[in-house]
PDB file of N, CA, C and O in Angstrom:
ATOM      1  N   UNK M   1       0.851  -1.174   0.000  1.00 44.00           N
ATOM      2  CA  UNK M   1       0.000   0.000   0.000  1.00 44.00           C
ATOM      3  C   UNK M   1       0.895   1.235   0.000  1.00 44.00           C
ATOM      4  O   UNK M   1       1.836   1.347   0.767  1.00 44.00           O
ATOM      5  N   UNK M   2       0.614   2.174  -0.826  1.00 47.00           N
ATOM      6  CA  UNK M   2       1.362   3.421  -0.890  1.00 47.00           C
ATOM      7  C   UNK M   2       0.895   4.358   0.215  1.00 47.00           C
ATOM      8  O   UNK M   2      -0.285   4.480   0.480  1.00 47.00           O
ATOM      9  N   UNK M   3       1.831   5.020   0.873  1.00 52.00           N
ATOM     10  CA  UNK M   3       1.480   6.022   1.859  1.00 52.00           C
ATOM     11  C   UNK M   3       1.141   5.479   3.233  1.00 52.00           C
ATOM     12  O   UNK M   3       0.522   6.170   4.031  1.00 52.00           O
ATOM     13  N   UNK M   4       1.538   4.243   3.535  1.00 54.00           N
ATOM     14  CA  UNK M   4       1.235   3.675   4.844  1.00 54.00           C
ATOM     15  C   UNK M   4       1.841   4.521   5.955  1.00 54.00           C
ATOM     16  O   UNK M   4       1.285   4.624   7.036  1.00 54.00           O
ATOM     17  N   UNK M   5       2.956   5.177   5.680  1.00 62.00           N
ATOM     18  CA  UNK M   5       3.630   5.954   6.710  1.00 62.00           C
ATOM     19  C   UNK M   5       2.805   7.146   7.190  1.00 62.00           C
ATOM     20  O   UNK M   5       3.115   7.728   8.219  1.00 62.00           O
ATOM     21  N   UNK M   6       1.747   7.526   6.490  1.00 83.00           N
ATOM     22  CA  UNK M   6       0.900   8.636   6.937  1.00 83.00           C
ATOM     23  C   UNK M   6      -0.192   8.163   7.896  1.00 83.00           C
ATOM     24  O   UNK M   6      -0.909   8.973   8.448  1.00 83.00           O
ATOM     25  N   UNK M   7      -0.285   6.878   8.088  1.00 92.00           N
ATOM     26  CA  UNK M   7      -1.257   6.329   9.030  1.00 92.00           C
ATOM     27  C   UNK M   7      -0.560   6.091  10.356  1.00 92.00           C
ATOM     28  O   UNK M   7       0.545   5.579  10.415  1.00 92.00           O
ATOM     29  N   UNK M   8      -1.222   6.465  11.427  1.00 93.00           N
ATOM     30  CA  UNK M   8      -0.629   6.390  12.755  1.00 93.00           C
ATOM     31  C   UNK M   8      -1.095   5.182  13.553  1.00 93.00           C
ATOM     32  O   UNK M   8      -0.422   4.775  14.492  1.00 93.00           O
ATOM     33  N   UNK M   9      -2.242   4.637  13.175  1.00 95.00           N
ATOM     34  CA  UNK M   9      -2.843   3.565  13.943  1.00 95.00           C
ATOM     35  C   UNK M   9      -3.395   2.493  13.017  1.00 95.00           C
ATOM     36  O   UNK M   9      -3.819   2.777  11.908  1.00 95.00           O
ATOM     37  N   UNK M  10      -3.402   1.271  13.500  1.00 93.00           N
ATOM     38  CA  UNK M  10      -4.035   0.158  12.803  1.00 93.00           C
ATOM     39  C   UNK M  10      -5.112  -0.388  13.726  1.00 93.00           C
ATOM     40  O   UNK M  10      -4.840  -0.755  14.871  1.00 93.00           O
ATOM     41  N   UNK M  11      -6.334  -0.391  13.242  1.00 91.00           N
ATOM     42  CA  UNK M  11      -7.463  -0.923  14.002  1.00 91.00           C
ATOM     43  C   UNK M  11      -7.812  -2.280  13.421  1.00 91.00           C
ATOM     44  O   UNK M  11      -8.111  -2.393  12.239  1.00 91.00           O
ATOM     45  N   UNK M  12      -7.726  -3.282  14.247  1.00 89.00           N
ATOM     46  CA  UNK M  12      -8.111  -4.618  13.818  1.00 89.00           C
ATOM     47  C   UNK M  12      -9.519  -4.879  14.312  1.00 89.00           C
ATOM     48  O   UNK M  12      -9.766  -4.905  15.518  1.00 89.00           O
ATOM     49  N   UNK M  13     -10.434  -5.035  13.376  1.00 81.00           N
ATOM     50  CA  UNK M  13     -11.837  -5.331  13.702  1.00 81.00           C
ATOM     51  C   UNK M  13     -12.108  -6.753  13.239  1.00 81.00           C
ATOM     52  O   UNK M  13     -12.372  -6.995  12.072  1.00 81.00           O
ATOM     53  N   UNK M  14     -11.994  -7.683  14.144  1.00 79.00           N
ATOM     54  CA  UNK M  14     -12.168  -9.099  13.804  1.00 79.00           C
ATOM     55  C   UNK M  14     -13.608  -9.453  13.473  1.00 79.00           C
ATOM     56  O   UNK M  14     -14.501  -8.607  13.429  1.00 79.00           O
ATOM     57  N   UNK M  15     -13.815 -10.732  13.273  1.00 81.00           N
ATOM     58  CA  UNK M  15     -15.149 -11.221  12.908  1.00 81.00           C
ATOM     59  C   UNK M  15     -16.211 -10.856  13.935  1.00 81.00           C
ATOM     60  O   UNK M  15     -17.366 -10.657  13.593  1.00 81.00           O
ATOM     61  N   UNK M  16     -15.816 -10.740  15.191  1.00 82.00           N
ATOM     62  CA  UNK M  16     -16.790 -10.407  16.239  1.00 82.00           C
ATOM     63  C   UNK M  16     -17.403  -9.023  16.035  1.00 82.00           C
ATOM     64  O   UNK M  16     -18.521  -8.765  16.470  1.00 82.00           O
ATOM     65  N   UNK M  17     -16.695  -8.131  15.353  1.00 85.00           N
ATOM     66  CA  UNK M  17     -17.206  -6.775  15.114  1.00 85.00           C
ATOM     67  C   UNK M  17     -18.234  -6.723  13.981  1.00 85.00           C
ATOM     68  O   UNK M  17     -18.937  -5.735  13.834  1.00 85.00           O
ATOM     69  N   UNK M  18     -18.341  -7.777  13.200  1.00 83.00           N
ATOM     70  CA  UNK M  18     -19.254  -7.774  12.051  1.00 83.00           C
ATOM     71  C   UNK M  18     -20.704  -7.527  12.448  1.00 83.00           C
ATOM     72  O   UNK M  18     -21.480  -7.001  11.672  1.00 83.00           O
ATOM     73  N   UNK M  19     -21.080  -7.879  13.645  1.00 86.00           N
ATOM     74  CA  UNK M  19     -22.481  -7.684  14.060  1.00 86.00           C
ATOM     75  C   UNK M  19     -22.767  -6.214  14.371  1.00 86.00           C
ATOM     76  O   UNK M  19     -23.923  -5.841  14.568  1.00 86.00           O
ATOM     77  N   UNK M  20     -21.747  -5.362  14.366  1.00 88.00           N
ATOM     78  CA  UNK M  20     -21.936  -3.942  14.689  1.00 88.00           C
ATOM     79  C   UNK M  20     -21.988  -3.037  13.464  1.00 88.00           C
ATOM     80  O   UNK M  20     -22.208  -1.846  13.590  1.00 88.00           O
ATOM     81  N   UNK M  21     -21.739  -3.582  12.279  1.00 88.00           N
ATOM     82  CA  UNK M  21     -21.863  -2.780  11.059  1.00 88.00           C
ATOM     83  C   UNK M  21     -22.367  -3.647   9.918  1.00 88.00           C
ATOM     84  O   UNK M  21     -22.235  -4.856   9.935  1.00 88.00           O
ATOM     85  N   UNK M  22     -22.956  -2.976   8.936  1.00 89.00           N
ATOM     86  CA  UNK M  22     -23.562  -3.654   7.794  1.00 89.00           C
ATOM     87  C   UNK M  22     -22.975  -3.063   6.519  1.00 89.00           C
ATOM     88  O   UNK M  22     -22.907  -1.842   6.372  1.00 89.00           O
ATOM     89  N   UNK M  23     -22.542  -3.910   5.622  1.00 84.00           N
ATOM     90  CA  UNK M  23     -21.959  -3.437   4.365  1.00 84.00           C
ATOM     91  C   UNK M  23     -22.941  -2.609   3.543  1.00 84.00           C
ATOM     92  O   UNK M  23     -22.533  -1.774   2.743  1.00 84.00           O
ATOM     93  N   UNK M  24     -24.227  -2.835   3.721  1.00 91.00           N
ATOM     94  CA  UNK M  24     -25.251  -2.127   2.949  1.00 91.00           C
ATOM     95  C   UNK M  24     -25.907  -1.001   3.745  1.00 91.00           C
ATOM     96  O   UNK M  24     -26.959  -0.496   3.351  1.00 91.00           O
ATOM     97  N   UNK M  25     -25.292  -0.593   4.833  1.00 94.00           N
ATOM     98  CA  UNK M  25     -25.870   0.446   5.691  1.00 94.00           C
ATOM     99  C   UNK M  25     -25.820   1.815   5.017  1.00 94.00           C
ATOM    100  O   UNK M  25     -25.090   2.025   4.044  1.00 94.00           O
ATOM    101  N   UNK M  26     -26.582   2.727   5.560  1.00 96.00           N
ATOM    102  CA  UNK M  26     -26.630   4.112   5.068  1.00 96.00           C
ATOM    103  C   UNK M  26     -25.246   4.769   5.106  1.00 96.00           C
ATOM    104  O   UNK M  26     -24.893   5.549   4.231  1.00 96.00           O
ATOM    105  N   UNK M  27     -24.461   4.467   6.118  1.00 96.00           N
ATOM    106  CA  UNK M  27     -23.135   5.054   6.298  1.00 96.00           C
ATOM    107  C   UNK M  27     -22.122   3.936   6.492  1.00 96.00           C
ATOM    108  O   UNK M  27     -22.281   3.102   7.383  1.00 96.00           O
ATOM    109  N   UNK M  28     -21.089   3.905   5.658  1.00 92.00           N
ATOM    110  CA  UNK M  28     -20.048   2.883   5.781  1.00 92.00           C
ATOM    111  C   UNK M  28     -19.217   3.147   7.037  1.00 92.00           C
ATOM    112  O   UNK M  28     -19.054   4.290   7.470  1.00 92.00           O
ATOM    113  N   UNK M  29     -18.687   2.086   7.614  1.00 91.00           N
ATOM    114  CA  UNK M  29     -17.899   2.213   8.838  1.00 91.00           C
ATOM    115  C   UNK M  29     -16.710   3.153   8.644  1.00 91.00           C
ATOM    116  O   UNK M  29     -16.445   4.003   9.499  1.00 91.00           O
ATOM    117  N   UNK M  30     -16.009   3.056   7.540  1.00 92.00           N
ATOM    118  CA  UNK M  30     -14.855   3.942   7.328  1.00 92.00           C
ATOM    119  C   UNK M  30     -15.284   5.400   7.199  1.00 92.00           C
ATOM    120  O   UNK M  30     -14.594   6.299   7.675  1.00 92.00           O
ATOM    121  N   UNK M  31     -16.445   5.652   6.612  1.00 95.00           N
ATOM    122  CA  UNK M  31     -16.953   7.027   6.526  1.00 95.00           C
ATOM    123  C   UNK M  31     -17.359   7.549   7.909  1.00 95.00           C
ATOM    124  O   UNK M  31     -17.153   8.722   8.220  1.00 95.00           O
ATOM    125  N   UNK M  32     -17.915   6.680   8.732  1.00 95.00           N
ATOM    126  CA  UNK M  32     -18.259   7.062  10.094  1.00 95.00           C
ATOM    127  C   UNK M  32     -16.995   7.402  10.885  1.00 95.00           C
ATOM    128  O   UNK M  32     -16.967   8.369  11.646  1.00 95.00           O
ATOM    129  N   UNK M  33     -15.948   6.635  10.690  1.00 95.00           N
ATOM    130  CA  UNK M  33     -14.668   6.933  11.351  1.00 95.00           C
ATOM    131  C   UNK M  33     -14.108   8.279  10.888  1.00 95.00           C
ATOM    132  O   UNK M  33     -13.624   9.066  11.690  1.00 95.00           O
ATOM    133  N   UNK M  34     -14.173   8.539   9.574  1.00 94.00           N
ATOM    134  CA  UNK M  34     -13.665   9.803   9.027  1.00 94.00           C
ATOM    135  C   UNK M  34     -14.363  11.008   9.636  1.00 94.00           C
ATOM    136  O   UNK M  34     -13.784  12.085   9.734  1.00 94.00           O
ATOM    137  N   UNK M  35     -15.620  10.843  10.028  1.00 95.00           N
ATOM    138  CA  UNK M  35     -16.414  11.949  10.569  1.00 95.00           C
ATOM    139  C   UNK M  35     -16.051  12.280  12.019  1.00 95.00           C
ATOM    140  O   UNK M  35     -16.474  13.305  12.541  1.00 95.00           O
ATOM    141  N   UNK M  36     -15.272  11.426  12.662  1.00 96.00           N
ATOM    142  CA  UNK M  36     -14.902  11.646  14.063  1.00 96.00           C
ATOM    143  C   UNK M  36     -13.814  12.703  14.163  1.00 96.00           C
ATOM    144  O   UNK M  36     -12.862  12.715  13.381  1.00 96.00           O
ATOM    145  N   UNK M  37     -13.944  13.588  15.129  1.00 94.00           N
ATOM    146  CA  UNK M  37     -12.941  14.620  15.357  1.00 94.00           C
ATOM    147  C   UNK M  37     -11.577  14.022  15.644  1.00 94.00           C
ATOM    148  O   UNK M  37     -11.465  13.040  16.374  1.00 94.00           O
ATOM    149  N   UNK M  38     -10.549  14.594  15.051  1.00 95.00           N
ATOM    150  CA  UNK M  38      -9.186  14.129  15.262  1.00 95.00           C
ATOM    151  C   UNK M  38      -8.709  13.109  14.250  1.00 95.00           C
ATOM    152  O   UNK M  38      -7.519  12.845  14.145  1.00 95.00           O
ATOM    153  N   UNK M  39      -9.622  12.516  13.503  1.00 96.00           N
ATOM    154  CA  UNK M  39      -9.235  11.533  12.496  1.00 96.00           C
ATOM    155  C   UNK M  39      -9.124  12.232  11.154  1.00 96.00           C
ATOM    156  O   UNK M  39     -10.088  12.804  10.650  1.00 96.00           O
ATOM    157  N   UNK M  40      -7.924  12.199  10.594  1.00 94.00           N
ATOM    158  CA  UNK M  40      -7.652  12.888   9.339  1.00 94.00           C
ATOM    159  C   UNK M  40      -7.940  12.019   8.122  1.00 94.00           C
ATOM    160  O   UNK M  40      -8.404  12.515   7.094  1.00 94.00           O
ATOM    161  N   UNK M  41      -7.651  10.720   8.227  1.00 94.00           N
ATOM    162  CA  UNK M  41      -7.900   9.833   7.098  1.00 94.00           C
ATOM    163  C   UNK M  41      -8.065   8.398   7.561  1.00 94.00           C
ATOM    164  O   UNK M  41      -7.600   8.016   8.626  1.00 94.00           O
ATOM    165  N   UNK M  42      -8.741   7.632   6.705  1.00 95.00           N
ATOM    166  CA  UNK M  42      -9.026   6.233   7.000  1.00 95.00           C
ATOM    167  C   UNK M  42      -8.870   5.439   5.716  1.00 95.00           C
ATOM    168  O   UNK M  42      -9.312   5.868   4.657  1.00 95.00           O
ATOM    169  N   UNK M  43      -8.235   4.284   5.810  1.00 93.00           N
ATOM    170  CA  UNK M  43      -8.150   3.361   4.680  1.00 93.00           C
ATOM    171  C   UNK M  43      -8.546   1.981   5.186  1.00 93.00           C
ATOM    172  O   UNK M  43      -7.895   1.420   6.066  1.00 93.00           O
ATOM    173  N   UNK M  44      -9.624   1.475   4.643  1.00 87.00           N
ATOM    174  CA  UNK M  44     -10.118   0.148   5.024  1.00 87.00           C
ATOM    175  C   UNK M  44      -9.568  -0.823   3.997  1.00 87.00           C
ATOM    176  O   UNK M  44     -10.059  -0.908   2.886  1.00 87.00           O
ATOM    177  N   UNK M  45      -8.512  -1.542   4.374  1.00 80.00           N
ATOM    178  CA  UNK M  45      -7.779  -2.342   3.406  1.00 80.00           C
ATOM    179  C   UNK M  45      -8.386  -3.716   3.150  1.00 80.00           C
ATOM    180  O   UNK M  45      -8.310  -4.234   2.064  1.00 80.00           O
ATOM    181  N   UNK M  46      -8.917  -4.319   4.131  1.00 78.00           N
ATOM    182  CA  UNK M  46      -9.620  -5.582   3.942  1.00 78.00           C
ATOM    183  C   UNK M  46     -10.706  -5.692   4.995  1.00 78.00           C
ATOM    184  O   UNK M  46     -10.981  -4.744   5.711  1.00 78.00           O
ATOM    185  N   UNK M  47     -11.297  -6.807   5.098  1.00 75.00           N
ATOM    186  CA  UNK M  47     -12.461  -6.983   5.958  1.00 75.00           C
ATOM    187  C   UNK M  47     -12.166  -6.671   7.431  1.00 75.00           C
ATOM    188  O   UNK M  47     -13.025  -6.245   8.167  1.00 75.00           O
ATOM    189  N   UNK M  48     -10.920  -6.877   7.868  1.00 85.00           N
ATOM    190  CA  UNK M  48     -10.633  -6.767   9.294  1.00 85.00           C
ATOM    191  C   UNK M  48      -9.661  -5.661   9.687  1.00 85.00           C
ATOM    192  O   UNK M  48      -9.487  -5.409  10.865  1.00 85.00           O
ATOM    193  N   UNK M  49      -8.993  -5.016   8.740  1.00 89.00           N
ATOM    194  CA  UNK M  49      -7.942  -4.053   9.079  1.00 89.00           C
ATOM    195  C   UNK M  49      -8.283  -2.664   8.547  1.00 89.00           C
ATOM    196  O   UNK M  49      -8.556  -2.487   7.367  1.00 89.00           O
ATOM    197  N   UNK M  50      -8.256  -1.693   9.469  1.00 91.00           N
ATOM    198  CA  UNK M  50      -8.518  -0.298   9.119  1.00 91.00           C
ATOM    199  C   UNK M  50      -7.298   0.521   9.544  1.00 91.00           C
ATOM    200  O   UNK M  50      -6.886   0.470  10.703  1.00 91.00           O
ATOM    201  N   UNK M  51      -6.705   1.233   8.596  1.00 94.00           N
ATOM    202  CA  UNK M  51      -5.584   2.128   8.897  1.00 94.00           C
ATOM    203  C   UNK M  51      -6.152   3.514   9.168  1.00 94.00           C
ATOM    204  O   UNK M  51      -7.009   3.996   8.412  1.00 94.00           O
ATOM    205  N   UNK M  52      -5.675   4.141  10.229  1.00 96.00           N
ATOM    206  CA  UNK M  52      -6.222   5.433  10.647  1.00 96.00           C
ATOM    207  C   UNK M  52      -5.117   6.460  10.770  1.00 96.00           C
ATOM    208  O   UNK M  52      -4.119   6.230  11.453  1.00 96.00           O
ATOM    209  N   UNK M  53      -5.296   7.588  10.104  1.00 96.00           N
ATOM    210  CA  UNK M  53      -4.393   8.728  10.241  1.00 96.00           C
ATOM    211  C   UNK M  53      -4.997   9.692  11.246  1.00 96.00           C
ATOM    212  O   UNK M  53      -6.019  10.317  10.979  1.00 96.00           O
ATOM    213  N   UNK M  54      -4.385   9.765  12.421  1.00 95.00           N
ATOM    214  CA  UNK M  54      -4.880  10.627  13.493  1.00 95.00           C
ATOM    215  C   UNK M  54      -3.669  11.124  14.290  1.00 95.00           C
ATOM    216  O   UNK M  54      -3.360  10.597  15.356  1.00 95.00           O
ATOM    217  N   UNK M  55      -2.983  12.122  13.760  1.00 93.00           N
ATOM    218  CA  UNK M  55      -1.707  12.532  14.349  1.00 93.00           C
ATOM    219  C   UNK M  55      -1.794  13.091  15.760  1.00 93.00           C
ATOM    220  O   UNK M  55      -0.809  13.054  16.492  1.00 93.00           O
ATOM    221  N   UNK M  56      -2.943  13.571  16.171  1.00 94.00           N
ATOM    222  CA  UNK M  56      -3.047  14.180  17.501  1.00 94.00           C
ATOM    223  C   UNK M  56      -3.741  13.284  18.517  1.00 94.00           C
ATOM    224  O   UNK M  56      -3.960  13.701  19.653  1.00 94.00           O
ATOM    225  N   UNK M  57      -4.096  12.061  18.122  1.00 96.00           N
ATOM    226  CA  UNK M  57      -4.853  11.187  19.011  1.00 96.00           C
ATOM    227  C   UNK M  57      -3.964  10.112  19.628  1.00 96.00           C
ATOM    228  O   UNK M  57      -3.076   9.580  18.977  1.00 96.00           O
ATOM    229  N   UNK M  58      -4.269   9.775  20.877  1.00 96.00           N
ATOM    230  CA  UNK M  58      -3.601   8.662  21.548  1.00 96.00           C
ATOM    231  C   UNK M  58      -4.381   7.377  21.240  1.00 96.00           C
ATOM    232  O   UNK M  58      -5.461   7.417  20.635  1.00 96.00           O
ATOM    233  N   UNK M  59      -3.858   6.254  21.678  1.00 95.00           N
ATOM    234  CA  UNK M  59      -4.504   4.970  21.422  1.00 95.00           C
ATOM    235  C   UNK M  59      -5.921   4.925  21.996  1.00 95.00           C
ATOM    236  O   UNK M  59      -6.851   4.431  21.349  1.00 95.00           O
ATOM    237  N   UNK M  60      -6.097   5.435  23.210  1.00 97.00           N
ATOM    238  CA  UNK M  60      -7.430   5.438  23.815  1.00 97.00           C
ATOM    239  C   UNK M  60      -8.402   6.312  23.032  1.00 97.00           C
ATOM    240  O   UNK M  60      -9.576   5.988  22.904  1.00 97.00           O
ATOM    241  N   UNK M  61      -7.923   7.426  22.498  1.00 97.00           N
ATOM    242  CA  UNK M  61      -8.771   8.303  21.701  1.00 97.00           C
ATOM    243  C   UNK M  61      -9.224   7.639  20.416  1.00 97.00           C
ATOM    244  O   UNK M  61     -10.384   7.760  20.011  1.00 97.00           O
ATOM    245  N   UNK M  62      -8.317   6.920  19.763  1.00 96.00           N
ATOM    246  CA  UNK M  62      -8.666   6.200  18.538  1.00 96.00           C
ATOM    247  C   UNK M  62      -9.664   5.090  18.855  1.00 96.00           C
ATOM    248  O   UNK M  62     -10.639   4.894  18.126  1.00 96.00           O
ATOM    249  N   UNK M  63      -9.441   4.383  19.952  1.00 95.00           N
ATOM    250  CA  UNK M  63     -10.363   3.325  20.346  1.00 95.00           C
ATOM    251  C   UNK M  63     -11.748   3.891  20.650  1.00 95.00           C
ATOM    252  O   UNK M  63     -12.767   3.329  20.250  1.00 95.00           O
ATOM    253  N   UNK M  64     -11.801   5.031  21.333  1.00 96.00           N
ATOM    254  CA  UNK M  64     -13.080   5.672  21.623  1.00 96.00           C
ATOM    255  C   UNK M  64     -13.779   6.118  20.341  1.00 96.00           C
ATOM    256  O   UNK M  64     -15.000   5.959  20.194  1.00 96.00           O
ATOM    257  N   UNK M  65     -13.020   6.675  19.398  1.00 96.00           N
ATOM    258  CA  UNK M  65     -13.599   7.093  18.115  1.00 96.00           C
ATOM    259  C   UNK M  65     -14.152   5.891  17.358  1.00 96.00           C
ATOM    260  O   UNK M  65     -15.234   5.967  16.760  1.00 96.00           O
ATOM    261  N   UNK M  66     -13.429   4.776  17.395  1.00 94.00           N
ATOM    262  CA  UNK M  66     -13.897   3.564  16.721  1.00 94.00           C
ATOM    263  C   UNK M  66     -15.175   3.046  17.379  1.00 94.00           C
ATOM    264  O   UNK M  66     -16.118   2.645  16.685  1.00 94.00           O
ATOM    265  N   UNK M  67     -15.220   3.081  18.696  1.00 94.00           N
ATOM    266  CA  UNK M  67     -16.424   2.632  19.403  1.00 94.00           C
ATOM    267  C   UNK M  67     -17.614   3.515  19.054  1.00 94.00           C
ATOM    268  O   UNK M  67     -18.720   3.017  18.806  1.00 94.00           O
ATOM    269  N   UNK M  68     -17.395   4.811  18.995  1.00 95.00           N
ATOM    270  CA  UNK M  68     -18.494   5.728  18.637  1.00 95.00           C
ATOM    271  C   UNK M  68     -18.942   5.503  17.195  1.00 95.00           C
ATOM    272  O   UNK M  68     -20.132   5.594  16.891  1.00 95.00           O
ATOM    273  N   UNK M  69     -17.991   5.222  16.312  1.00 95.00           N
ATOM    274  CA  UNK M  69     -18.354   4.945  14.921  1.00 95.00           C
ATOM    275  C   UNK M  69     -19.210   3.688  14.833  1.00 95.00           C
ATOM    276  O   UNK M  69     -20.188   3.638  14.083  1.00 95.00           O
ATOM    277  N   UNK M  70     -18.861   2.673  15.608  1.00 92.00           N
ATOM    278  CA  UNK M  70     -19.641   1.436  15.608  1.00 92.00           C
ATOM    279  C   UNK M  70     -21.001   1.603  16.268  1.00 92.00           C
ATOM    280  O   UNK M  70     -21.947   0.871  15.954  1.00 92.00           O
ATOM    281  N   UNK M  71     -21.119   2.562  17.174  1.00 93.00           N
ATOM    282  CA  UNK M  71     -22.416   2.824  17.820  1.00 93.00           C
ATOM    283  C   UNK M  71     -23.365   3.649  16.960  1.00 93.00           C
ATOM    284  O   UNK M  71     -24.559   3.724  17.245  1.00 93.00           O
ATOM    285  N   UNK M  72     -22.846   4.282  15.923  1.00 93.00           N
ATOM    286  CA  UNK M  72     -23.668   5.106  15.033  1.00 93.00           C
ATOM    287  C   UNK M  72     -24.725   4.223  14.374  1.00 93.00           C
ATOM    288  O   UNK M  72     -24.386   3.263  13.685  1.00 93.00           O
ATOM    289  N   UNK M  73     -26.010   4.486  14.585  1.00 95.00           N
ATOM    290  CA  UNK M  73     -27.057   3.626  14.037  1.00 95.00           C
ATOM    291  C   UNK M  73     -27.049   3.575  12.504  1.00 95.00           C
ATOM    292  O   UNK M  73     -27.590   2.635  11.919  1.00 95.00           O
ATOM    293  N   UNK M  74     -26.440   4.552  11.868  1.00 95.00           N
ATOM    294  CA  UNK M  74     -26.418   4.538  10.389  1.00 95.00           C
ATOM    295  C   UNK M  74     -25.463   3.506   9.819  1.00 95.00           C
ATOM    296  O   UNK M  74     -25.526   3.199   8.643  1.00 95.00           O
ATOM    297  N   UNK M  75     -24.549   2.948  10.610  1.00 94.00           N
ATOM    298  CA  UNK M  75     -23.631   1.926  10.098  1.00 94.00           C
ATOM    299  C   UNK M  75     -24.175   0.514  10.298  1.00 94.00           C
ATOM    300  O   UNK M  75     -23.573  -0.440   9.877  1.00 94.00           O
ATOM    301  N   UNK M  76     -25.319   0.406  10.949  1.00 88.00           N
ATOM    302  CA  UNK M  76     -25.888  -0.939  11.232  1.00 88.00           C
ATOM    303  C   UNK M  76     -26.878  -1.374  10.196  1.00 88.00           C
ATOM    304  O   UNK M  76     -27.551  -0.678   9.595  1.00 88.00           O
TER     305      UNK M  76
END
């Protein structure tokens, strides 16, 4: 993948996370993540791995943003 060095975090969303988002939902999970404050970019490379560019966020902040993205009813 080109430009991996601009991503600061890797979010692994295993099979257990599949029940929290729907591929045919109104809002895609990666788009929901992009809408979170502090997240500059998102690349969803495969079913389980999401690269996140968030230069000002700590690990807990990224995890909280991911949890909020999964709680968004539009991604279900």
